[in-house]
PDB file of C-alpha atoms in Angstrom:
ATOM      1  CA  UNK A   1      -0.108  -0.046  -0.129  1.00 83.00           C
ATOM      2  CA  UNK A   2       1.166   3.488  -0.989  1.00 85.00           C
ATOM      3  CA  UNK A   3       2.189   5.506   1.948  1.00 91.00           C
ATOM      4  CA  UNK A   4       3.599   8.570   2.794  1.00 94.00           C
ATOM      5  CA  UNK A   5       5.927   9.629   5.640  1.00 96.00           C
ATOM      6  CA  UNK A   6       6.800  13.543   6.719  1.00 97.00           C
ATOM      7  CA  UNK A   7      10.008  14.462   8.055  1.00 98.00           C
ATOM      8  CA  UNK A   8      12.366  17.364   8.278  1.00 98.00           C
ATOM      9  CA  UNK A   9      10.849  19.596  10.746  1.00 98.00           C
ATOM     10  CA  UNK A  10      12.443  21.302  13.684  1.00 98.00           C
ATOM     11  CA  UNK A  11      13.080  24.581  15.992  1.00 98.00           C
ATOM     12  CA  UNK A  12      14.060  27.441  13.842  1.00 98.00           C
ATOM     13  CA  UNK A  13      14.293  31.228  14.952  1.00 98.00           C
ATOM     14  CA  UNK A  14      12.405  33.804  12.539  1.00 98.00           C
ATOM     15  CA  UNK A  15      13.923  34.488   9.231  1.00 98.00           C
ATOM     16  CA  UNK A  16      15.742  30.771   8.959  1.00 98.00           C
ATOM     17  CA  UNK A  17      14.745  27.999   6.655  1.00 98.00           C
ATOM     18  CA  UNK A  18      13.741  24.177   6.687  1.00 98.00           C
ATOM     19  CA  UNK A  19      13.056  21.812   4.135  1.00 98.00           C
ATOM     20  CA  UNK A  20      10.336  19.355   4.626  1.00 98.00           C
ATOM     21  CA  UNK A  21      10.131  15.862   2.938  1.00 98.00           C
ATOM     22  CA  UNK A  22       7.525  13.588   2.035  1.00 97.00           C
ATOM     23  CA  UNK A  23       8.819  10.297   1.122  1.00 96.00           C
ATOM     24  CA  UNK A  24       6.607   7.432  -0.530  1.00 94.00           C
ATOM     25  CA  UNK A  25       6.974   3.794   0.275  1.00 90.00           C
ATOM     26  CA  UNK A  26       5.225   0.630  -1.328  1.00 92.00           C
ATOM     27  CA  UNK A  27       4.857   2.364  -4.738  1.00 91.00           C
ATOM     28  CA  UNK A  28       5.683   5.691  -6.688  1.00 91.00           C
ATOM     29  CA  UNK A  29       4.876   9.257  -6.520  1.00 90.00           C
ATOM     30  CA  UNK A  30       5.297  10.296 -10.100  1.00 89.00           C
ATOM     31  CA  UNK A  31       2.234  11.012 -11.377  1.00 90.00           C
ATOM     32  CA  UNK A  32       0.337  11.815  -8.402  1.00 93.00           C
ATOM     33  CA  UNK A  33      -0.933  14.858  -6.769  1.00 95.00           C
ATOM     34  CA  UNK A  34       0.589  15.682  -3.213  1.00 96.00           C
ATOM     35  CA  UNK A  35      -0.609  18.386  -1.171  1.00 97.00           C
ATOM     36  CA  UNK A  36       1.305  19.885   2.118  1.00 98.00           C
ATOM     37  CA  UNK A  37      -0.674  20.815   5.283  1.00 98.00           C
ATOM     38  CA  UNK A  38      -0.290  22.358   8.423  1.00 98.00           C
ATOM     39  CA  UNK A  39      -2.513  22.534  11.702  1.00 97.00           C
ATOM     40  CA  UNK A  40      -1.322  24.690  14.612  1.00 95.00           C
ATOM     41  CA  UNK A  41      -2.475  23.678  18.071  1.00 89.00           C
ATOM     42  CA  UNK A  42      -6.228  24.759  18.425  1.00 92.00           C
ATOM     43  CA  UNK A  43      -6.965  25.407  14.630  1.00 95.00           C
ATOM     44  CA  UNK A  44      -8.271  23.684  11.950  1.00 95.00           C
ATOM     45  CA  UNK A  45      -5.748  22.049   8.913  1.00 97.00           C
ATOM     46  CA  UNK A  46      -4.619  24.679   6.241  1.00 97.00           C
ATOM     47  CA  UNK A  47      -3.824  23.643   2.861  1.00 98.00           C
ATOM     48  CA  UNK A  48      -0.467  25.065   2.393  1.00 98.00           C
ATOM     49  CA  UNK A  49       0.654  23.957  -0.649  1.00 98.00           C
ATOM     50  CA  UNK A  50       0.031  21.251  -3.577  1.00 97.00           C
ATOM     51  CA  UNK A  51       1.675  19.720  -6.821  1.00 96.00           C
ATOM     52  CA  UNK A  52      -0.750  18.251  -9.093  1.00 92.00           C
ATOM     53  CA  UNK A  53       0.114  14.960 -10.881  1.00 84.00           C
ATOM     54  CA  UNK A  54       0.611  16.625 -13.911  1.00 81.00           C
ATOM     55  CA  UNK A  55       3.371  19.071 -12.312  1.00 73.00           C
ATOM     56  CA  UNK A  56       1.326  22.168 -13.350  1.00 80.00           C
ATOM     57  CA  UNK A  57       1.317  25.328 -11.488  1.00 89.00           C
ATOM     58  CA  UNK A  58       1.499  24.256  -7.908  1.00 95.00           C
ATOM     59  CA  UNK A  59      -0.984  25.783  -5.266  1.00 96.00           C
ATOM     60  CA  UNK A  60       0.011  27.811  -2.194  1.00 97.00           C
ATOM     61  CA  UNK A  61      -1.623  29.364   0.404  1.00 98.00           C
ATOM     62  CA  UNK A  62      -1.359  33.364   0.030  1.00 98.00           C
ATOM     63  CA  UNK A  63       0.409  33.730   3.248  1.00 97.00           C
ATOM     64  CA  UNK A  64       3.273  31.400   2.290  1.00 98.00           C
ATOM     65  CA  UNK A  65       3.725  32.589  -1.579  1.00 98.00           C
ATOM     66  CA  UNK A  66       6.801  33.546  -2.179  1.00 97.00           C
ATOM     67  CA  UNK A  67       8.722  31.668   0.723  1.00 98.00           C
ATOM     68  CA  UNK A  68       7.765  28.414   0.101  1.00 98.00           C
ATOM     69  CA  UNK A  69       8.321  26.204  -2.560  1.00 98.00           C
ATOM     70  CA  UNK A  70       6.738  22.729  -3.482  1.00 97.00           C
ATOM     71  CA  UNK A  71       8.806  20.318  -5.617  1.00 95.00           C
ATOM     72  CA  UNK A  72       8.856  16.723  -6.746  1.00 94.00           C
ATOM     73  CA  UNK A  73      12.145  14.377  -7.052  1.00 94.00           C
ATOM     74  CA  UNK A  74      10.648  11.350  -8.775  1.00 91.00           C
ATOM     75  CA  UNK A  75      14.034   9.651  -8.273  1.00 93.00           C
ATOM     76  CA  UNK A  76      13.907  10.187  -4.604  1.00 96.00           C
ATOM     77  CA  UNK A  77      10.335   9.214  -4.798  1.00 95.00           C
ATOM     78  CA  UNK A  78       9.577  12.482  -2.857  1.00 96.00           C
ATOM     79  CA  UNK A  79       8.095  15.650  -2.360  1.00 97.00           C
ATOM     80  CA  UNK A  80       9.748  18.504  -0.802  1.00 98.00           C
ATOM     81  CA  UNK A  81       8.308  21.822   0.677  1.00 98.00           C
ATOM     82  CA  UNK A  82      11.107  24.176   0.980  1.00 98.00           C
ATOM     83  CA  UNK A  83      10.103  26.853   3.507  1.00 98.00           C
ATOM     84  CA  UNK A  84      12.334  30.326   3.691  1.00 98.00           C
ATOM     85  CA  UNK A  85      11.957  33.249   5.766  1.00 98.00           C
ATOM     86  CA  UNK A  86       9.822  31.267   8.233  1.00 98.00           C
ATOM     87  CA  UNK A  87       7.794  33.333  10.517  1.00 98.00           C
ATOM     88  CA  UNK A  88       6.296  32.230  14.264  1.00 97.00           C
ATOM     89  CA  UNK A  89       2.917  31.732  12.549  1.00 97.00           C
ATOM     90  CA  UNK A  90       4.115  29.028  10.354  1.00 98.00           C
ATOM     91  CA  UNK A  91       4.288  27.106  13.390  1.00 98.00           C
ATOM     92  CA  UNK A  92       2.455  23.572  13.230  1.00 98.00           C
ATOM     93  CA  UNK A  93       2.514  20.101  12.371  1.00 98.00           C
ATOM     94  CA  UNK A  94       2.959  19.907   8.743  1.00 98.00           C
ATOM     95  CA  UNK A  95       1.594  16.942   6.874  1.00 98.00           C
ATOM     96  CA  UNK A  96       1.447  15.708   3.273  1.00 97.00           C
ATOM     97  CA  UNK A  97      -1.211  13.690   1.533  1.00 96.00           C
ATOM     98  CA  UNK A  98      -2.413  12.707  -1.832  1.00 94.00           C
ATOM     99  CA  UNK A  99      -4.755  15.406  -2.210  1.00 94.00           C
ATOM    100  CA  UNK A 100      -4.790  19.207  -2.279  1.00 95.00           C
ATOM    101  CA  UNK A 101      -7.914  19.538   0.197  1.00 95.00           C
ATOM    102  CA  UNK A 102      -7.372  18.746   3.615  1.00 94.00           C
ATOM    103  CA  UNK A 103     -11.076  18.454   4.066  1.00 94.00           C
ATOM    104  CA  UNK A 104     -11.337  15.898   1.614  1.00 94.00           C
ATOM    105  CA  UNK A 105      -8.380  14.045   3.309  1.00 93.00           C
ATOM    106  CA  UNK A 106     -10.101  14.392   6.650  1.00 93.00           C
ATOM    107  CA  UNK A 107     -13.199  13.183   5.408  1.00 92.00           C
ATOM    108  CA  UNK A 108     -11.986  10.253   2.965  1.00 91.00           C
ATOM    109  CA  UNK A 109      -8.634   9.708   4.199  1.00 89.00           C
ATOM    110  CA  UNK A 110      -6.114   9.522   7.149  1.00 88.00           C
ATOM    111  CA  UNK A 111      -3.424  11.831   8.365  1.00 91.00           C
ATOM    112  CA  UNK A 112      -0.037  10.661   9.057  1.00 91.00           C
ATOM    113  CA  UNK A 113       2.285  11.337  11.914  1.00 95.00           C
ATOM    114  CA  UNK A 114       3.487  14.777  10.381  1.00 97.00           C
ATOM    115  CA  UNK A 115       6.683  16.924  11.302  1.00 98.00           C
ATOM    116  CA  UNK A 116       6.794  19.366  14.044  1.00 98.00           C
ATOM    117  CA  UNK A 117       7.704  22.696  12.735  1.00 98.00           C
ATOM    118  CA  UNK A 118       8.600  25.430  15.315  1.00 98.00           C
ATOM    119  CA  UNK A 119       9.101  28.801  14.404  1.00 98.00           C
ATOM    120  CA  UNK A 120      10.501  30.878  17.944  1.00 97.00           C
ATOM    121  CA  UNK A 121      13.174  33.099  18.854  1.00 95.00           C
TER     122      UNK A 121
END
């Protein structure tokens, strides 16, 4: 069964960078839509970024445009989320899934373990 595992989170200071990885096992990510999402304590999921199966124009949450980049490395079976100029409001648990909508994932799929990103001075 094709599964995704998130990694790369950590504690950073405002303005610093992190690169998150979403690695597939049990199959290939090639041609699959993959989204990145986040959830801060006590809040709902946010749709942060998404790359479609056709690798068309990616989607970005307005608040991360110009700072985050989603990309796919087929050889490594991984989708990355490069995050720059991090802000405290970027803090949360980051998840990836085979969809662009967190509402869909919540309703029809399941969330993985996620990776914690904390931006704090």
